[in-house]
PDB file of C-alpha atoms in Angstrom:
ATOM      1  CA  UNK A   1       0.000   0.000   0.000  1.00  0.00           C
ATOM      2  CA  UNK A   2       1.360   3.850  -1.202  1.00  0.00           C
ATOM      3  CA  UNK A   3       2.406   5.376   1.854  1.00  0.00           C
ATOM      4  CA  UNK A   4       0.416   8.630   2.810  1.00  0.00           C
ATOM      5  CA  UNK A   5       2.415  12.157   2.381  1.00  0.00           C
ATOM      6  CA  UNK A   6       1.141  14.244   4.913  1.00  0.00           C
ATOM      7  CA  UNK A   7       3.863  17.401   4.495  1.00  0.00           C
ATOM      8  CA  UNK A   8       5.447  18.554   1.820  1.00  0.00           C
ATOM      9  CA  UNK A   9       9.097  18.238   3.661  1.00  0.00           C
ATOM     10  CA  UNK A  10       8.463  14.511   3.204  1.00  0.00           C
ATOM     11  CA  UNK A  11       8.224  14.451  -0.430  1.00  0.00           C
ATOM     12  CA  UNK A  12      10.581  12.232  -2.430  1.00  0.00           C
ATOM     13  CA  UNK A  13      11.922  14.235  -6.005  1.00  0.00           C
ATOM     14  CA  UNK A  14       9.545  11.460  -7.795  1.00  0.00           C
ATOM     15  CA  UNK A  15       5.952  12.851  -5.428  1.00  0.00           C
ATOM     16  CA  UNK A  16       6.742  16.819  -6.192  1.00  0.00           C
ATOM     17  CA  UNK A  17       3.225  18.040  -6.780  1.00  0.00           C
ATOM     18  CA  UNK A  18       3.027  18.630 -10.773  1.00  0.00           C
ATOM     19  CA  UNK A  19       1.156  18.790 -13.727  1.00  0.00           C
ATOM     20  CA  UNK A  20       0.959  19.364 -17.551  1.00  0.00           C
ATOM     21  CA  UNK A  21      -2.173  19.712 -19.342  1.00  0.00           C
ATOM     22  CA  UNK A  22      -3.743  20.680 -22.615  1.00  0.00           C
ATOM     23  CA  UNK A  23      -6.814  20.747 -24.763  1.00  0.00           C
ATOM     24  CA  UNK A  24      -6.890  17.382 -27.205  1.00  0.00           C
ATOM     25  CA  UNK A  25      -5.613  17.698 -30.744  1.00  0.00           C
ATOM     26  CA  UNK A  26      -8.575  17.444 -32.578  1.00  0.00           C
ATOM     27  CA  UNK A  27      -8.705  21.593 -32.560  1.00  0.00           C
ATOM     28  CA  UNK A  28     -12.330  21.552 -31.267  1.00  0.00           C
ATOM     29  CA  UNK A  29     -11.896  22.614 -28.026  1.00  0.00           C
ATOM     30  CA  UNK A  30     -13.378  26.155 -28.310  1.00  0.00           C
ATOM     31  CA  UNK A  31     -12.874  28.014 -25.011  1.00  0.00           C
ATOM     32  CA  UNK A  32     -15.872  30.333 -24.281  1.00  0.00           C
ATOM     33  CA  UNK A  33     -15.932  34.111 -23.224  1.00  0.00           C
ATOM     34  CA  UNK A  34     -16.328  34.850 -19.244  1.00  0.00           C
ATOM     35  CA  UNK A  35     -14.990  31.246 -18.124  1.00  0.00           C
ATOM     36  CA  UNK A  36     -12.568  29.260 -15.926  1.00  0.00           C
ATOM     37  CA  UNK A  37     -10.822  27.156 -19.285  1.00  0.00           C
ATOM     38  CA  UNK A  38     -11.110  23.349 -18.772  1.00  0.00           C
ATOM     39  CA  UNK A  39      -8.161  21.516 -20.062  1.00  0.00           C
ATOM     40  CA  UNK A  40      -8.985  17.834 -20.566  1.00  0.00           C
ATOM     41  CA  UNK A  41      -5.872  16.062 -21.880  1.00  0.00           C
ATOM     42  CA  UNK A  42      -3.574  15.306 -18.952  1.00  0.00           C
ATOM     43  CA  UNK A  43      -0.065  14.336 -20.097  1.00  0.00           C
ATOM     44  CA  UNK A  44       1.525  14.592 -16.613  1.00  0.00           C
ATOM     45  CA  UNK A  45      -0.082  14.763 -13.010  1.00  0.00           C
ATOM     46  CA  UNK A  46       1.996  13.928 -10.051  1.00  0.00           C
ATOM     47  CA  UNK A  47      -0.678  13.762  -7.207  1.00  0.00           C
ATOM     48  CA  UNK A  48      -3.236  14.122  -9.041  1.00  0.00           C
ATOM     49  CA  UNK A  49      -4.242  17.477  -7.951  1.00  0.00           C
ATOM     50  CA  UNK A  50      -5.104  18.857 -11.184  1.00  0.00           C
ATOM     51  CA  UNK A  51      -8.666  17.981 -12.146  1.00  0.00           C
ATOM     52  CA  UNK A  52      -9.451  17.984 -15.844  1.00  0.00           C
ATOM     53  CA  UNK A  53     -13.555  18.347 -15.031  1.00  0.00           C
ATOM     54  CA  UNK A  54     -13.305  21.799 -14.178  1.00  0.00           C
ATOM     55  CA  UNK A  55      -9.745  23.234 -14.474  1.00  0.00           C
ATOM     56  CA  UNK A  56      -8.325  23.276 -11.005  1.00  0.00           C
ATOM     57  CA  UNK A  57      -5.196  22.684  -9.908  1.00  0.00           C
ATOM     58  CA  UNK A  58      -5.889  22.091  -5.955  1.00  0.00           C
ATOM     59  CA  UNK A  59      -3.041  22.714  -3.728  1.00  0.00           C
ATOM     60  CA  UNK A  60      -2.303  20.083  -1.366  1.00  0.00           C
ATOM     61  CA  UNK A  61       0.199  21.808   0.675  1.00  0.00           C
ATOM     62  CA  UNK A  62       1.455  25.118   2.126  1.00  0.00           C
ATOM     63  CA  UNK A  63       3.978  26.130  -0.187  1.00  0.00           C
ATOM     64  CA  UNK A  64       5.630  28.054  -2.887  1.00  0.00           C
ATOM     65  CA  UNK A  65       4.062  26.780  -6.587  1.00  0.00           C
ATOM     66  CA  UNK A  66       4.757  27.627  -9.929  1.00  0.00           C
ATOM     67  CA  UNK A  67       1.912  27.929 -12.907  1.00  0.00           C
ATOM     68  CA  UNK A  68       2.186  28.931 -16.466  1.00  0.00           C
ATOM     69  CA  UNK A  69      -0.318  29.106 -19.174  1.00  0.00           C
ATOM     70  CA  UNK A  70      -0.974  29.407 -23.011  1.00  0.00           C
ATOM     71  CA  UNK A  71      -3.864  30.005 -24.939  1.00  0.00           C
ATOM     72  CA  UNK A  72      -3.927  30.870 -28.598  1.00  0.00           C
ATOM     73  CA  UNK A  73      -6.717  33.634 -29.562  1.00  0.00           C
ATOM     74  CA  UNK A  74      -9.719  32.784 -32.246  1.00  0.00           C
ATOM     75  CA  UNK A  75      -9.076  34.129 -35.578  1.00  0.00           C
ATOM     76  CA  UNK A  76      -8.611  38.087 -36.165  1.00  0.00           C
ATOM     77  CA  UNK A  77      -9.929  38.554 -32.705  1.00  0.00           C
ATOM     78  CA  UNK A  78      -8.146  40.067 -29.643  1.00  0.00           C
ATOM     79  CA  UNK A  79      -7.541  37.575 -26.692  1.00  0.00           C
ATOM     80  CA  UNK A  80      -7.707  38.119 -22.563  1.00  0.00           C
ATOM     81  CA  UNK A  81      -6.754  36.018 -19.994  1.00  0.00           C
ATOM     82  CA  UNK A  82      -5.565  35.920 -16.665  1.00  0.00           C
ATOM     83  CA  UNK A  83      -4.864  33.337 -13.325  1.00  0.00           C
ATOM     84  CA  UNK A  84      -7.333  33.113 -10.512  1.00  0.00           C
ATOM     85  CA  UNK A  85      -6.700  31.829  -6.963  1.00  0.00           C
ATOM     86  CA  UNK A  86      -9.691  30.706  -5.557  1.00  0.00           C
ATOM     87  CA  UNK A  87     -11.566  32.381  -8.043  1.00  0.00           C
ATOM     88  CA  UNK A  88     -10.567  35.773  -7.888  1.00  0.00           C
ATOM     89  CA  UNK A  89      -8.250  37.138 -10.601  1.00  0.00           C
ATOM     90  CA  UNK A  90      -4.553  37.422  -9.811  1.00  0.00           C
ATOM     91  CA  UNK A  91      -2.866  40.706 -10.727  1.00  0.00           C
ATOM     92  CA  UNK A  92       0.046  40.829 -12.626  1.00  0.00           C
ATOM     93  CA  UNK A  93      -0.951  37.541 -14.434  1.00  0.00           C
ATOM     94  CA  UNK A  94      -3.312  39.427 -16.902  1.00  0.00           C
ATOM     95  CA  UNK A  95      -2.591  38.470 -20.819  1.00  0.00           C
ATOM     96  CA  UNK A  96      -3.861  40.748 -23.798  1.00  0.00           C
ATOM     97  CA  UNK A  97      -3.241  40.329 -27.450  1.00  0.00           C
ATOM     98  CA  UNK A  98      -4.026  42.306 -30.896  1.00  0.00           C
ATOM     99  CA  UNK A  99      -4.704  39.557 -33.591  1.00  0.00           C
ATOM    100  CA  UNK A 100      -4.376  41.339 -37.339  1.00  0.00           C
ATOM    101  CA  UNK A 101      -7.026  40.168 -39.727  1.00  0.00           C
ATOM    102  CA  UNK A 102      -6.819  36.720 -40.494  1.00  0.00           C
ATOM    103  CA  UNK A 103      -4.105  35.723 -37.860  1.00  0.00           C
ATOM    104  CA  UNK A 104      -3.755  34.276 -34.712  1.00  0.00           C
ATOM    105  CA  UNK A 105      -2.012  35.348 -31.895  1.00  0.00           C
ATOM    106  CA  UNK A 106      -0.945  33.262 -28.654  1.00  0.00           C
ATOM    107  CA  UNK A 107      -0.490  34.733 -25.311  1.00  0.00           C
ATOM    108  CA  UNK A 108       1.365  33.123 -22.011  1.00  0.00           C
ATOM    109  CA  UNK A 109       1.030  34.204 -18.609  1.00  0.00           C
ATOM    110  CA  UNK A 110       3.039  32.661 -15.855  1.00  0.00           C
ATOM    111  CA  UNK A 111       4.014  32.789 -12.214  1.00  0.00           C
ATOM    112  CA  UNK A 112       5.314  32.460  -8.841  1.00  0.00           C
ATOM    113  CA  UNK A 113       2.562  32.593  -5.677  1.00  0.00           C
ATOM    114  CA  UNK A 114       3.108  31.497  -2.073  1.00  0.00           C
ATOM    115  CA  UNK A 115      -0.348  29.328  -1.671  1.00  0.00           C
ATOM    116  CA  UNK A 116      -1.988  27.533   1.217  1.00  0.00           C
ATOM    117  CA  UNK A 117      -3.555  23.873   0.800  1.00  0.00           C
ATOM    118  CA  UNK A 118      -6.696  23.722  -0.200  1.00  0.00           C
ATOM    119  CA  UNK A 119      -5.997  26.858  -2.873  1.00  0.00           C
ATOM    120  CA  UNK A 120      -6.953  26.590  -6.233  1.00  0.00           C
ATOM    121  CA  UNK A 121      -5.604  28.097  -9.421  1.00  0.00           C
ATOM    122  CA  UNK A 122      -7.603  28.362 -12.864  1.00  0.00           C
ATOM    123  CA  UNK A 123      -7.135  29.922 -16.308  1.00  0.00           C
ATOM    124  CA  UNK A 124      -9.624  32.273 -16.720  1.00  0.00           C
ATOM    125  CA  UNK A 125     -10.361  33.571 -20.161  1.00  0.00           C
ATOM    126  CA  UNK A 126     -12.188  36.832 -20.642  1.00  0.00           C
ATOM    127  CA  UNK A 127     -12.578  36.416 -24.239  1.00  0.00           C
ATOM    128  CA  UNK A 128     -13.128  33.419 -26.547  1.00  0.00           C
ATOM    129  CA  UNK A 129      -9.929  31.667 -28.051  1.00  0.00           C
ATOM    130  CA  UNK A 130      -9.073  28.920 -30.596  1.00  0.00           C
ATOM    131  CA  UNK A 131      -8.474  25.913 -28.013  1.00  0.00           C
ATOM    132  CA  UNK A 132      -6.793  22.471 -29.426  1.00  0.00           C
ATOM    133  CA  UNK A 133      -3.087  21.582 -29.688  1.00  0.00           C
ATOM    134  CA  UNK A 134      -1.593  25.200 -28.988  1.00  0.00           C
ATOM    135  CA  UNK A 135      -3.019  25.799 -25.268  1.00  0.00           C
ATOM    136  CA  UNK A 136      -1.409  24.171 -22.283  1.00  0.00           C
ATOM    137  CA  UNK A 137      -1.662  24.993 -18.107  1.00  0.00           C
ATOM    138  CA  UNK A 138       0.727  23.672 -15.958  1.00  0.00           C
ATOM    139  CA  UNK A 139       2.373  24.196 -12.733  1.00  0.00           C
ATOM    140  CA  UNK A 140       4.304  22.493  -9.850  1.00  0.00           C
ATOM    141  CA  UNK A 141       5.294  23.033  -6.268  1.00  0.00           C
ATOM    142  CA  UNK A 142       9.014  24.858  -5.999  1.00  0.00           C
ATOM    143  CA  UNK A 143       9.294  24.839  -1.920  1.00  0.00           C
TER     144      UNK A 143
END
């Protein structure tokens, strides 16, 4: 039976709280204006504390975590996004970009937040953007 890690001084290099995911590859995966973004493929999730069903990467301890995230805008449109901790936005994580007619543009936001357990962290996007192979969230505990 897995042992239970009940502090984060206890972790082993291989039980580092992380995760990687993305929308699928299809190119369907249309995000919608005014919502938290819901990335469904996981390709990595140590712990398991990111939850593809609504977006959420939970925090499971007191610590020092590190998130970054890309979304690529819809065609010729403009594209806003942001983080949110526990569903408020995080300042300084806001993302803007100018598409020119019949282009794309991608935008990446990233950083560095001291959170407690039980936190949780979202992409939020403000506008609608292109989804599929070019969007990605991911994060991990640094201390």
């Amino acid at each position: 039976m897995p042992r239970l890690i009940t502090s984060r001084d206890a972790l082993l290099p291989h039980q580092v709280p992380s995760f990687f995911a993305r929308h699928s590859t299809n190119g369907n995966d249309q995000i919608t204006i005014n919502t938290d973004v819901v990335f469904g493929t996981v390709t990595h999730n140590n712990g398991g504390h990111y939850d593809s069903s609504n977006g959420r990467f939970t925090v499971p301890f007191d610590g020092v975590y590190f998130f970054a995230a890309l979304l690529l805008s819809n065609q010729s449109n403009r594209l806003f996004f942001h983080l949110r901790k526990n569903g408020t936005r995080i300042n300084g994580t806001s993302v803007e970009t100018l598409s020119q007619t019949s282009n794309y543009a991608s935008g990446q936001t990233h950083a560095t937040l001291t959170l407690d357990a039980g936190d949780y962290i979202t992409v939020h996007a403000t506008t609608a953007a292109y989804g599929g192979i070019y969007d990605h969230f991911t994060g991990h505990l640094v201390r």
